PDB file of C-alpha atoms and ligand atoms in Angstrom:
ATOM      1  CA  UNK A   1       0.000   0.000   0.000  1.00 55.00           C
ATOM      2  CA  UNK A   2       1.279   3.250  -1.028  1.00 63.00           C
ATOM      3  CA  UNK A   3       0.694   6.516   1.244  1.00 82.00           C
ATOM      4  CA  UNK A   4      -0.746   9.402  -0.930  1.00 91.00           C
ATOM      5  CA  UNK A   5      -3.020  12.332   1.086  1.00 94.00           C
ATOM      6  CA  UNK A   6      -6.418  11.746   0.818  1.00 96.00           C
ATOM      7  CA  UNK A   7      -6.619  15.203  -1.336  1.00 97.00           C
ATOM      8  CA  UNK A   8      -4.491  13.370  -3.943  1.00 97.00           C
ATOM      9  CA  UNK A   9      -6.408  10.071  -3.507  1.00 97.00           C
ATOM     10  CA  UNK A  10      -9.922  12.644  -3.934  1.00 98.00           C
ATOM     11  CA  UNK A  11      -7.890  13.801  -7.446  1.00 98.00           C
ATOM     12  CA  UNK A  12      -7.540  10.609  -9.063  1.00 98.00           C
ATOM     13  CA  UNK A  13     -10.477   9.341  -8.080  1.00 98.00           C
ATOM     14  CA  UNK A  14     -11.973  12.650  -9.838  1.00 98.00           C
ATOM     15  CA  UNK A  15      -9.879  12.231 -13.116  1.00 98.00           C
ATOM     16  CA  UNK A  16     -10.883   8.357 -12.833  1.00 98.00           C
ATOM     17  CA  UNK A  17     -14.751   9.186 -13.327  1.00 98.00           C
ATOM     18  CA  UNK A  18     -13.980  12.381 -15.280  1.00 98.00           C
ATOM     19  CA  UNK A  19     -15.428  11.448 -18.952  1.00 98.00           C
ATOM     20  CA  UNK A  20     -14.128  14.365 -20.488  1.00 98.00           C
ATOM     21  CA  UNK A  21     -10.280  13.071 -19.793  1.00 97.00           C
ATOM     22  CA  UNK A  22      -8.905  10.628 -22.704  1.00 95.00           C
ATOM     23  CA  UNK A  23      -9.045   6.842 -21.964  1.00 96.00           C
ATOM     24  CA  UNK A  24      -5.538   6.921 -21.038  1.00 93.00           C
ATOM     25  CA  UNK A  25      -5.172   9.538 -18.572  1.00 95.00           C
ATOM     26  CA  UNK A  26      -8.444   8.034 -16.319  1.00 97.00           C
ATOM     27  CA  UNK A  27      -6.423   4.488 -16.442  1.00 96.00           C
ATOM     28  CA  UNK A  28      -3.087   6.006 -15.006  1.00 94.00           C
ATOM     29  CA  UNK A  29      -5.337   7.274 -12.307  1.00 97.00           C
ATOM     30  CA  UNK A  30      -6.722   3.842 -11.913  1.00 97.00           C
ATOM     31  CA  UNK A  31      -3.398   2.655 -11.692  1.00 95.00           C
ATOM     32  CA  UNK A  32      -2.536   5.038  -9.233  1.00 95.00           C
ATOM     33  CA  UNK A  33      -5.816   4.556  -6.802  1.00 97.00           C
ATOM     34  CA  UNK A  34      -5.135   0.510  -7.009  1.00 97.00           C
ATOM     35  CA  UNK A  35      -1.690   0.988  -5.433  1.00 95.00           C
ATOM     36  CA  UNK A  36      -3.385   2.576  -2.351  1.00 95.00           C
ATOM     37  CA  UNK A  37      -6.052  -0.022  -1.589  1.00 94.00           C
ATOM     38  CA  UNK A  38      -7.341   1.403   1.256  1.00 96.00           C
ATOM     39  CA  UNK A  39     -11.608   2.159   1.509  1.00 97.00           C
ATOM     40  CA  UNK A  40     -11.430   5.496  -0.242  1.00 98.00           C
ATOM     41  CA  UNK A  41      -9.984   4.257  -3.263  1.00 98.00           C
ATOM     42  CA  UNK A  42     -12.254   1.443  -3.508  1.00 98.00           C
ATOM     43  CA  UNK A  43     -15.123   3.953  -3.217  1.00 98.00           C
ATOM     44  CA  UNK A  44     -14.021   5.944  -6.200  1.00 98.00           C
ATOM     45  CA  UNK A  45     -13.131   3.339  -8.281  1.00 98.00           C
ATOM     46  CA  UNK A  46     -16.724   1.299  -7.246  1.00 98.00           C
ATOM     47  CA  UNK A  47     -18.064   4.716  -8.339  1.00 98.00           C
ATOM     48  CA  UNK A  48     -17.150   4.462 -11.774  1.00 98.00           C
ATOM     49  CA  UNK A  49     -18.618   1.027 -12.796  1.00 98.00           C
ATOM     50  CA  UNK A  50     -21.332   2.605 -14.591  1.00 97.00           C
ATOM     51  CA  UNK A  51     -19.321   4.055 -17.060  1.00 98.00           C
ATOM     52  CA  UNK A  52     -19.774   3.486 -21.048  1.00 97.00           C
ATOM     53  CA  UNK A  53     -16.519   1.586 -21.668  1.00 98.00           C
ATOM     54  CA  UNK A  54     -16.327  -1.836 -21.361  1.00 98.00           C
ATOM     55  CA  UNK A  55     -12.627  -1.834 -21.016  1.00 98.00           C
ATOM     56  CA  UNK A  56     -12.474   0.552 -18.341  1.00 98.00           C
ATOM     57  CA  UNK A  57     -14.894  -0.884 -16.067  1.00 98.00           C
ATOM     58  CA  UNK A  58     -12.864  -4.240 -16.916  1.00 98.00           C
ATOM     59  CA  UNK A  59     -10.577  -3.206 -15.415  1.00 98.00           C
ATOM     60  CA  UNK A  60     -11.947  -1.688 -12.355  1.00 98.00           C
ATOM     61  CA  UNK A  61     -13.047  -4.784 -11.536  1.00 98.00           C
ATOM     62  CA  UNK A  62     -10.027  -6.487 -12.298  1.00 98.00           C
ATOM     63  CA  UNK A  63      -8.268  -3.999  -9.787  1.00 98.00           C
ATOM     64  CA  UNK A  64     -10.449  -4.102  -7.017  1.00 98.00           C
ATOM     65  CA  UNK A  65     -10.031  -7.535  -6.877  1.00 98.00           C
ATOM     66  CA  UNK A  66      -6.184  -7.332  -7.039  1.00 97.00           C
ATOM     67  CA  UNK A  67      -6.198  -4.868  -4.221  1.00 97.00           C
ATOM     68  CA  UNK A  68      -7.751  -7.466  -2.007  1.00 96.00           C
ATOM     69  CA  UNK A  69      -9.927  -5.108   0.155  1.00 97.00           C
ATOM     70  CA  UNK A  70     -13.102  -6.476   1.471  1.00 97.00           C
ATOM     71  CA  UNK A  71     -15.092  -3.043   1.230  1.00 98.00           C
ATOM     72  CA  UNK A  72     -15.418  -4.036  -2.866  1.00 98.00           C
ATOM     73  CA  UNK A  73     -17.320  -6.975  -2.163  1.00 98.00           C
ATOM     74  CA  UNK A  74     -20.698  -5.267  -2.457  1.00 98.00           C
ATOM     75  CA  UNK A  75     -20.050  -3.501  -5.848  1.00 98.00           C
ATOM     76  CA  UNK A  76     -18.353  -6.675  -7.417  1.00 98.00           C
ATOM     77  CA  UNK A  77     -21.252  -8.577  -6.519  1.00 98.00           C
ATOM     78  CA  UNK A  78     -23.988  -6.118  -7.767  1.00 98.00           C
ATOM     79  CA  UNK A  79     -21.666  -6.304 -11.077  1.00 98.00           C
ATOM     80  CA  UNK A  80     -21.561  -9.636 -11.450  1.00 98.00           C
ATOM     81  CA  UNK A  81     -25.407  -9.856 -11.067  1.00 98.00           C
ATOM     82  CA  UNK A  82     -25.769  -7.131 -13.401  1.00 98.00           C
ATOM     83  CA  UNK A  83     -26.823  -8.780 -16.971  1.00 98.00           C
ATOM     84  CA  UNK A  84     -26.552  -5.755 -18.673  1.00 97.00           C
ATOM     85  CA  UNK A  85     -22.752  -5.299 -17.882  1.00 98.00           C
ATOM     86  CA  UNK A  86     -20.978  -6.634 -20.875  1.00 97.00           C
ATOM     87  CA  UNK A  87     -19.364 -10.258 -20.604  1.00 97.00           C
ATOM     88  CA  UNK A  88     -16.151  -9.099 -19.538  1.00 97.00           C
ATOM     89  CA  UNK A  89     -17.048  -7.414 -17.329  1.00 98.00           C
ATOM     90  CA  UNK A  90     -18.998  -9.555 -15.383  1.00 98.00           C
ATOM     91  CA  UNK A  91     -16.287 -12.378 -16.031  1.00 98.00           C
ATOM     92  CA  UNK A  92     -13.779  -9.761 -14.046  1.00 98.00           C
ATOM     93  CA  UNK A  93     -16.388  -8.985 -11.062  1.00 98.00           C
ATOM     94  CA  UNK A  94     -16.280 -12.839 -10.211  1.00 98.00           C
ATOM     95  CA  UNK A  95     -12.257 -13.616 -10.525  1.00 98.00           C
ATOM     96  CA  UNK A  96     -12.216 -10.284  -8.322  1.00 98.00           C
ATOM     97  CA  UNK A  97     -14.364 -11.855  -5.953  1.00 98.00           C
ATOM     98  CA  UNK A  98     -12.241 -15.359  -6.235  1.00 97.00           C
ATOM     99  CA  UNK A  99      -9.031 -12.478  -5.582  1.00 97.00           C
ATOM    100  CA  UNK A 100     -10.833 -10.861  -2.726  1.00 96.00           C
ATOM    101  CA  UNK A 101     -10.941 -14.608  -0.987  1.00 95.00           C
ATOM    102  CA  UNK A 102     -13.520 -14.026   1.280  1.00 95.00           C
ATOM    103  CA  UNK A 103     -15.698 -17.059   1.729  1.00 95.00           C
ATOM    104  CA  UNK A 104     -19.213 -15.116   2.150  1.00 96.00           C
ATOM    105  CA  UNK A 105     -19.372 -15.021  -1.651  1.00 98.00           C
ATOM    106  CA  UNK A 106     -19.263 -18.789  -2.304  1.00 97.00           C
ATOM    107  CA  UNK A 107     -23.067 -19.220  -2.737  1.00 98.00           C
ATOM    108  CA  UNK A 108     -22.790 -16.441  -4.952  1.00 98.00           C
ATOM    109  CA  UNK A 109     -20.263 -17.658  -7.236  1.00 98.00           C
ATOM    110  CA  UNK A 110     -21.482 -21.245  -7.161  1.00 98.00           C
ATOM    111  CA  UNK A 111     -24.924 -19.794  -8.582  1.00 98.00           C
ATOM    112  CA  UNK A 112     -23.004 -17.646 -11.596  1.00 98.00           C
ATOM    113  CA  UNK A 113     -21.073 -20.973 -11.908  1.00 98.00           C
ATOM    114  CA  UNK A 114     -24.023 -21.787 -14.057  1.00 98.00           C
ATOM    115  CA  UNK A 115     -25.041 -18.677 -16.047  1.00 98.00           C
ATOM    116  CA  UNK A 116     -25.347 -18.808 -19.492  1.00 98.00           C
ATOM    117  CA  UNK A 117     -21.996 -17.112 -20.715  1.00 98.00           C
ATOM    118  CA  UNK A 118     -19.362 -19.555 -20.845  1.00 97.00           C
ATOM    119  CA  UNK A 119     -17.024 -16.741 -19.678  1.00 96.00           C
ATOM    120  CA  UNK A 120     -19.023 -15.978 -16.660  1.00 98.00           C
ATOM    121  CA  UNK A 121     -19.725 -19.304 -15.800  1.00 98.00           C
ATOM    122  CA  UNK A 122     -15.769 -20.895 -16.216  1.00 98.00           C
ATOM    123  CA  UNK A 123     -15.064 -17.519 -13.991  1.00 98.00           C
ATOM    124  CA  UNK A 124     -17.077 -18.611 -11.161  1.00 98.00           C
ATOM    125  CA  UNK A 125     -15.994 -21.931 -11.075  1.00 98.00           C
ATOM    126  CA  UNK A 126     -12.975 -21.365 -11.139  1.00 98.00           C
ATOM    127  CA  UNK A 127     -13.431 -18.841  -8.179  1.00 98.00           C
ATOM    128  CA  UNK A 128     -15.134 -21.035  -6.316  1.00 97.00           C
ATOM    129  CA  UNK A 129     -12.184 -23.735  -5.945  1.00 96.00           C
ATOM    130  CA  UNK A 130     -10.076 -20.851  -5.153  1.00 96.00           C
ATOM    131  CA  UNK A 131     -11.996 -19.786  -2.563  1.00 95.00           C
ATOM    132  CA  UNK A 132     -11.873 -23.493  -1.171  1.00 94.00           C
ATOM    133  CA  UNK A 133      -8.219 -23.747  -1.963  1.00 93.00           C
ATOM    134  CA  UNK A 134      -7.153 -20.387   0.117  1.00 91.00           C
ATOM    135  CA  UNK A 135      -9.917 -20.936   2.964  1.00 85.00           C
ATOM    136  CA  UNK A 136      -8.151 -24.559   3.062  1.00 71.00           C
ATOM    137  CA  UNK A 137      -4.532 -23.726   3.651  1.00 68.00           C
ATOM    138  CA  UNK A 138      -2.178 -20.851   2.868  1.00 62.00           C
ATOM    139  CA  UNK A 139      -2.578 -18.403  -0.243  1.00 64.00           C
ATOM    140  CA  UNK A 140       0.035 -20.069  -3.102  1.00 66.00           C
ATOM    141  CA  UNK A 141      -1.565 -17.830  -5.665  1.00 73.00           C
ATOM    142  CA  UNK A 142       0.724 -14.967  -5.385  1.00 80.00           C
ATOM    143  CA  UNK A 143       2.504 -14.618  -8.569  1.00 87.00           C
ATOM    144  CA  UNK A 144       6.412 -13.441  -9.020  1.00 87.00           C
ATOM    145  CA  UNK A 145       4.502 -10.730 -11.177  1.00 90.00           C
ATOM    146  CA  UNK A 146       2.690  -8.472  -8.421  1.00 86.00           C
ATOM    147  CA  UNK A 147      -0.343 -10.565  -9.325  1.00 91.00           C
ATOM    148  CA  UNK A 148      -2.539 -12.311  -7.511  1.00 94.00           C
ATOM    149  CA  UNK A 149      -3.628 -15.467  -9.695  1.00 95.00           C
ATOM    150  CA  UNK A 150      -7.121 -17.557 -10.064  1.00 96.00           C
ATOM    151  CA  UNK A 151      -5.067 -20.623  -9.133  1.00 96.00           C
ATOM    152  CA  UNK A 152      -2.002 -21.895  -7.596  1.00 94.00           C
ATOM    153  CA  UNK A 153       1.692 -23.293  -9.465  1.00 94.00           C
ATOM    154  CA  UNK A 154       1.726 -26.464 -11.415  1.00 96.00           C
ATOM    155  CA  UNK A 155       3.701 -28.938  -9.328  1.00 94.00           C
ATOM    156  CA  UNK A 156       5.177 -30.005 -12.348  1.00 95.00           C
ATOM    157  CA  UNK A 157       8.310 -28.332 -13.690  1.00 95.00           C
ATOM    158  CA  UNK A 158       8.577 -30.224 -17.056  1.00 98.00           C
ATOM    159  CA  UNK A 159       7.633 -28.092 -20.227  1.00 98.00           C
ATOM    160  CA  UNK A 160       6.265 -30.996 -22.093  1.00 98.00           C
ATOM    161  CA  UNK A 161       3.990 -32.513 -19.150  1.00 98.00           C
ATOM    162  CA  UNK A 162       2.860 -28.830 -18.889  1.00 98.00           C
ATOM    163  CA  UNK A 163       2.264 -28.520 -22.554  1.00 98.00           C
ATOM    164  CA  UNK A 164       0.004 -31.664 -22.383  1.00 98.00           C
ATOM    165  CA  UNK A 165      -2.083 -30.156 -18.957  1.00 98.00           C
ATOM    166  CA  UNK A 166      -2.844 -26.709 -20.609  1.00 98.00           C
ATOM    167  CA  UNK A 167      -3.874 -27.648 -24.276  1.00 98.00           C
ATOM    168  CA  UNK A 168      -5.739 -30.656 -23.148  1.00 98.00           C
ATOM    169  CA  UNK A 169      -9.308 -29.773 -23.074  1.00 97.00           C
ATOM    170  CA  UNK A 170     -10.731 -32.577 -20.560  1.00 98.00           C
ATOM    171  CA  UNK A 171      -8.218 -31.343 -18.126  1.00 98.00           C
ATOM    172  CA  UNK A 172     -10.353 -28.969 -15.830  1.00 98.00           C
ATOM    173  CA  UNK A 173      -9.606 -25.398 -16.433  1.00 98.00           C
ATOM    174  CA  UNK A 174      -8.264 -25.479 -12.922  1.00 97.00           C
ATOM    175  CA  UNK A 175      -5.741 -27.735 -13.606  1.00 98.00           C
ATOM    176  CA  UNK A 176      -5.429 -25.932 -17.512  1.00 98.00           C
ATOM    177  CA  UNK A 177      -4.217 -22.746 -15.597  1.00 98.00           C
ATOM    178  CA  UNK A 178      -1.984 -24.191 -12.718  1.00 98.00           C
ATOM    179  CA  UNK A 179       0.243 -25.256 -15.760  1.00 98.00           C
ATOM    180  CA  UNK A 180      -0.280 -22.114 -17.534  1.00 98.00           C
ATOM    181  CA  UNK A 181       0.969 -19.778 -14.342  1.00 98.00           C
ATOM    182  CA  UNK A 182       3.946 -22.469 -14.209  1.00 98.00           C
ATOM    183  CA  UNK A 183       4.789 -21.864 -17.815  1.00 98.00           C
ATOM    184  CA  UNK A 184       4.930 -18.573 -17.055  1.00 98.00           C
ATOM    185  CA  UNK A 185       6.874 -18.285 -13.921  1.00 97.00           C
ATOM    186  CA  UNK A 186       9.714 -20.543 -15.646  1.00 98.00           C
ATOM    187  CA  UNK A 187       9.733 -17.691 -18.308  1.00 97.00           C
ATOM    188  CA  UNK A 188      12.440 -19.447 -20.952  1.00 98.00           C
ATOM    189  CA  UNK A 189      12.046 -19.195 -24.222  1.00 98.00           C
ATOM    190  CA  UNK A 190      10.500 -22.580 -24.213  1.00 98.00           C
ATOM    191  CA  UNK A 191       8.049 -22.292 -21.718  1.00 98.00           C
ATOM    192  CA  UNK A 192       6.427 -19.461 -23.352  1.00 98.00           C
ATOM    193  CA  UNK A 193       6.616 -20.861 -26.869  1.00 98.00           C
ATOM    194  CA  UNK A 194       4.410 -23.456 -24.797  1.00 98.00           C
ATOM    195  CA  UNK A 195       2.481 -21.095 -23.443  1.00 98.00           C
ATOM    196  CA  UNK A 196       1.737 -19.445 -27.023  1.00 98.00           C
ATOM    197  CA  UNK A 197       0.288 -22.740 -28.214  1.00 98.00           C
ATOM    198  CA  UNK A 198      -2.684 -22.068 -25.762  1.00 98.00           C
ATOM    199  CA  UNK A 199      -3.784 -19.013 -27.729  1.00 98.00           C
ATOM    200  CA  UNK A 200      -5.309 -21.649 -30.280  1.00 98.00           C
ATOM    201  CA  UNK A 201      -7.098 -23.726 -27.879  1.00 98.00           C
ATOM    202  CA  UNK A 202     -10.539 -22.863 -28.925  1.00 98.00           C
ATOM    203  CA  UNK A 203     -12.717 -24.681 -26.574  1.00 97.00           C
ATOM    204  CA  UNK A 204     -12.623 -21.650 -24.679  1.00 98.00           C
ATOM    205  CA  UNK A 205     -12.522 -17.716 -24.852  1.00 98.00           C
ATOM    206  CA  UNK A 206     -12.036 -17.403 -21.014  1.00 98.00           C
ATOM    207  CA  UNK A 207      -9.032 -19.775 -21.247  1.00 98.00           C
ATOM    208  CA  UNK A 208      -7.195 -17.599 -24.794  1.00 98.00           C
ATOM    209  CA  UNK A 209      -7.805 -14.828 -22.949  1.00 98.00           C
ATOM    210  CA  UNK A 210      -6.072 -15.576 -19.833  1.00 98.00           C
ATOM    211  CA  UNK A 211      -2.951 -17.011 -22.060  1.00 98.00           C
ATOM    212  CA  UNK A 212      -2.806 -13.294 -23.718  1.00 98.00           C
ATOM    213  CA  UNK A 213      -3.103 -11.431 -20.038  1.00 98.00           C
ATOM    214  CA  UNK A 214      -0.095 -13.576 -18.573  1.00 98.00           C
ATOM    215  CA  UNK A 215       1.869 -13.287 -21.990  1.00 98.00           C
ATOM    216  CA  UNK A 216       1.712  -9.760 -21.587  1.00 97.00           C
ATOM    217  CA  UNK A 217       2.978 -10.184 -18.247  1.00 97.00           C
ATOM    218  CA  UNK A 218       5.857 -11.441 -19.048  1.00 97.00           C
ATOM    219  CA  UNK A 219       6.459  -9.374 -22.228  1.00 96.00           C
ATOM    220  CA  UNK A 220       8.247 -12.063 -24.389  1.00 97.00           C
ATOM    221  CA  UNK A 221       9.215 -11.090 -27.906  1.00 97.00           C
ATOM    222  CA  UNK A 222       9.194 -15.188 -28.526  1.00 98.00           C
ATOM    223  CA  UNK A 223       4.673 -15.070 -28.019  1.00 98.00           C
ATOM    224  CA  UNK A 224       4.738 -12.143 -31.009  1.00 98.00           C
ATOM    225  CA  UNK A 225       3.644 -14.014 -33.755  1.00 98.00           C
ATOM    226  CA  UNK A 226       0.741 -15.635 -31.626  1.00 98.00           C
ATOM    227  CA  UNK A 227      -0.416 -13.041 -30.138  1.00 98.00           C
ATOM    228  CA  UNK A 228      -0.776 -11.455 -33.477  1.00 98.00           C
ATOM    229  CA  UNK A 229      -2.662 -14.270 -35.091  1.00 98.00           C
ATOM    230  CA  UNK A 230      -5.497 -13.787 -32.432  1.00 98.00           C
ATOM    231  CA  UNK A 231      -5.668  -9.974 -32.702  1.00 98.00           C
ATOM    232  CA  UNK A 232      -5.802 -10.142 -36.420  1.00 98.00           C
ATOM    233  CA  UNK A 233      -9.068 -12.819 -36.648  1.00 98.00           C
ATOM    234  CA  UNK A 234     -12.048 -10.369 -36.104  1.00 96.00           C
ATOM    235  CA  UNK A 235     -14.073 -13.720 -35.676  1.00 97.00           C
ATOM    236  CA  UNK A 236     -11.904 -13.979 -32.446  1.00 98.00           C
ATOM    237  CA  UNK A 237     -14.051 -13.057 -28.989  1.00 97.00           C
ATOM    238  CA  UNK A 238     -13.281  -9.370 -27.997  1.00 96.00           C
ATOM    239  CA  UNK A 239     -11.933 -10.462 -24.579  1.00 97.00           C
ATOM    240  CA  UNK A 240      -9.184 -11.967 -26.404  1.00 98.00           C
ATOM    241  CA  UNK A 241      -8.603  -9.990 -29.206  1.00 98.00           C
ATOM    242  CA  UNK A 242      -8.304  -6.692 -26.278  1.00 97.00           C
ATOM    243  CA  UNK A 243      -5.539  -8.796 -24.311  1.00 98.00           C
ATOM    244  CA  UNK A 244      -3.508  -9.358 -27.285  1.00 98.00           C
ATOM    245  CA  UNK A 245      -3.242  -5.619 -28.065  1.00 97.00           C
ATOM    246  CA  UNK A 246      -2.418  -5.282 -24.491  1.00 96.00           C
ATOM    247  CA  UNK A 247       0.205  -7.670 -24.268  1.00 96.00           C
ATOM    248  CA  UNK A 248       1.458  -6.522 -27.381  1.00 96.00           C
ATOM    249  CA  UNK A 249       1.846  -3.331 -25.791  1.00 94.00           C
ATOM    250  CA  UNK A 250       3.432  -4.753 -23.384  1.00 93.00           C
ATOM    251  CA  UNK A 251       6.364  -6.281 -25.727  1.00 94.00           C
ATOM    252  CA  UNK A 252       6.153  -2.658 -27.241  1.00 93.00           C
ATOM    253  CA  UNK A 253       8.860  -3.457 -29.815  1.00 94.00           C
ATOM    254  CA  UNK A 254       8.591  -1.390 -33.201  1.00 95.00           C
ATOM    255  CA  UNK A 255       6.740  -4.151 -34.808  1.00 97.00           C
ATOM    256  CA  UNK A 256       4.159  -3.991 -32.068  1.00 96.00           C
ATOM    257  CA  UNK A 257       3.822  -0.066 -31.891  1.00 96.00           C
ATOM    258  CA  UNK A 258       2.763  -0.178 -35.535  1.00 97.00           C
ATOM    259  CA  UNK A 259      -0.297  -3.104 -34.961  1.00 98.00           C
ATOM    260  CA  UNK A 260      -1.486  -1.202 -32.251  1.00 97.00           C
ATOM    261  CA  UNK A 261      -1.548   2.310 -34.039  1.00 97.00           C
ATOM    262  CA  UNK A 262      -3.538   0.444 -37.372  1.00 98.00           C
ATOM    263  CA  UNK A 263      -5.313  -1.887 -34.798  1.00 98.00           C
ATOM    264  CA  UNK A 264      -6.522   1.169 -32.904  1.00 97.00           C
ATOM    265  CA  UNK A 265      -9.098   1.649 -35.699  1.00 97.00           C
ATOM    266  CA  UNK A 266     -10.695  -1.482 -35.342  1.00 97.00           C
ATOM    267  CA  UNK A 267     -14.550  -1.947 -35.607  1.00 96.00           C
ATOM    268  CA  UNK A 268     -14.689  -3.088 -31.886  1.00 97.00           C
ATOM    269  CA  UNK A 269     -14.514  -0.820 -29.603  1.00 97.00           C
ATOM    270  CA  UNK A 270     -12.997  -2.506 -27.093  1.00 97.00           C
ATOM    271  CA  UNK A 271      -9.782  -3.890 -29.751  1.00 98.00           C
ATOM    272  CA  UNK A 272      -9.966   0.216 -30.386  1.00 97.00           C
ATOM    273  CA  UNK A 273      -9.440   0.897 -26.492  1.00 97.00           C
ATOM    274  CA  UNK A 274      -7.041  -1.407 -25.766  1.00 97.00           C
ATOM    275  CA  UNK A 275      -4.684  -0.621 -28.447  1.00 97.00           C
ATOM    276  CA  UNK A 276      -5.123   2.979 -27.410  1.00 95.00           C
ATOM    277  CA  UNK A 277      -4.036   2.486 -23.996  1.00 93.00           C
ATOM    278  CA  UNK A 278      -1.730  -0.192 -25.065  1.00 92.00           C
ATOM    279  CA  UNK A 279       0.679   2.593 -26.757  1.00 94.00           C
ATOM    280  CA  UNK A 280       0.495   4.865 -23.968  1.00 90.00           C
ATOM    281  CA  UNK A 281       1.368   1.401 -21.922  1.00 82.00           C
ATOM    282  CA  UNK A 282       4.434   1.162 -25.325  1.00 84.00           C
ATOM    283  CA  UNK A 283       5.053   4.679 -24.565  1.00 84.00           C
ATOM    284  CA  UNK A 284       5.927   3.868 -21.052  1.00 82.00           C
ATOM    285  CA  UNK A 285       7.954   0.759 -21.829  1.00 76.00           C
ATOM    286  CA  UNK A 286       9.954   2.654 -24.370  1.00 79.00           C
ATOM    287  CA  UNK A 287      10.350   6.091 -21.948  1.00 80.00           C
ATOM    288  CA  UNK A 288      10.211   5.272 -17.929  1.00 60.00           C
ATOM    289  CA  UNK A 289       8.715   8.300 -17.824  1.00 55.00           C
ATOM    290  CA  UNK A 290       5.331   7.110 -15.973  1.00 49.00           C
ATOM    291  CA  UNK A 291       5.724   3.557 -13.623  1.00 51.00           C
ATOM    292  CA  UNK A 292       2.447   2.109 -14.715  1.00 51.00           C
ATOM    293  CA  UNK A 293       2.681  -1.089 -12.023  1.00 47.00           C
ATOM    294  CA  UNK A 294       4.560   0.456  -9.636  1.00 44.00           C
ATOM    295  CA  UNK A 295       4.727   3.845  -7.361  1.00 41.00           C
ATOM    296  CA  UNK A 296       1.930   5.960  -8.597  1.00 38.00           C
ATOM    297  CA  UNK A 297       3.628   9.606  -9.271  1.00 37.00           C
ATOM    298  CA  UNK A 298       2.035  12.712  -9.183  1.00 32.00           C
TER     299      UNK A 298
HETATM  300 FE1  FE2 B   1      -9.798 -11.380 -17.332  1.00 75.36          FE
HETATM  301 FE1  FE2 B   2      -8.423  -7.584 -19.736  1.00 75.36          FE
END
């Protein structure tokens, strides 16, 4: 948790709900309000879940669940119910709640563990065995990359075995992403090739999409080509097409900057978003000049 005054705390959470700001600059306040994680912050980033973009409110929810405070139960739950927030972003008010860990939601979740989007539905089961896997014994599902994950490691260390777990389809997707968060902890060349192959798994949109988030994590020039191939198909669900701008952003070689400037006319809006705050993301990579994960600055 970072200390910032609650006047400067007030001013993000102002320029967060400000619609008149670009995309860009409301997400560096998000940014910015996540690394404080106390109640305030919480409040003014709950606030904003009505917005219009699907890709913001994404990823308030995704935040609020990283930040791990309890106070965001109530407006991750409302969102979650909510059937006229898009997919994704009911998909990221349940892993927030699986994040959050707090056991009072498991009804909740095992209901939505049912609902008729796939994404939605894989979501909440998922965050229902975390929530009996961190209420069992102690929390393994902080990742090397200031994440908290949906599940645990792979005990497995072998690239091959792990190969065979995540693109094997009556594996559950439990076990599907303990070898994907492996893959990507190894982080060799290899591993992430591995990793890669997920992206063409197509028995689920939940699953691609994940594969895309943690390839951006670890920002591997070697998961290019892949990551491409997914943004390119405009058959491809949203959710997935968005995190392969943003990991591509993430790589932010020259190659990448150019996708993302001819991608950031795409006929989706949220492919258009993402690659918009993808090269201010690229910008960042390329500059130092703002620390998006790290120390807000102001
Ligand atoms: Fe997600
Ligand atoms: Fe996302």
């Amino acid at each position: 948790m970072h200390e910032l005054t609650r006047e400067q705390v007030d001013n993000f959470g102002k320029d967060l709900n400000d619609t008149s700001l670009p995309l860009k600059a409301r997400f560096r306040a998000l940014f910015a309000l996540r690394n404080v994680a106390d109640d305030r912050s919480v409040a003014w980033i709950g606030k904003c879940l009505g917005d219009e973009s699907a890709l913001l409110k994404h990823e308030l929810a995704y935040c609020l669940g990283q930040m791990q405070n309890k106070s965001a139960i109530p407006i991750l739950v409302q969102t979650l119910e909510d059937v006229k927030q898009e997919p994704m972003v009911r998909h990221e008010a349940g892993e927030a709640l699986g994040a959050i860990g707090d056991i009072s939601v498991l009804d909740l979740l095992k209901k939505y563990s049912s609902d008729p989007l796939p994404e939605v539905a894989e979501t909440c089961i998922l965050a229902v065995a975390r929530l009996e896997y961190v209420n069992g014994c102690d929390d393994g599902t902080k990742s090397p990359y200031d994440s908290v994950d949906p599940t645990p490691s792979h005990e497995s260390k072998n690239v091959d075995e792990l190969r065979t777990v995540l693109v094997d389809d009556k594996q559950t997707l439990w076990d599907r992403y303990r070898a994907m968060f492996t893959l990507r902890n190894m982080n060799t060349d290899e591993s992430i090739a591995a990793l890669a192959s997920g992206l063409f798994c197509e028995d689920s949109a939940l699953f691609r999409h994940e594969i895309a988030y943690v390839l951006g994590q670890v920002q591997s020039p070697v998961a290019t080509e892949q990551l491409k191939a997914r943004l390119f198909l405009q058959s491809e669900n949203c959710m997935v097409r968005h995190e392969c701008a943003e990991a591509l952003g993430a790589i932010a070689s020259d190659e990448c900057v150019k996708i993302l400037e001819q991608y950031a006319k795409d006929e989706e809006r949220v492919v258009r978003e993402s690659c918009e705050v993808a090269l201010d993301m690229a910008d960042y990579e390329n500059s130092g000049a703002f620390q998006y994960a790290g120390v807000a600055q102001q």
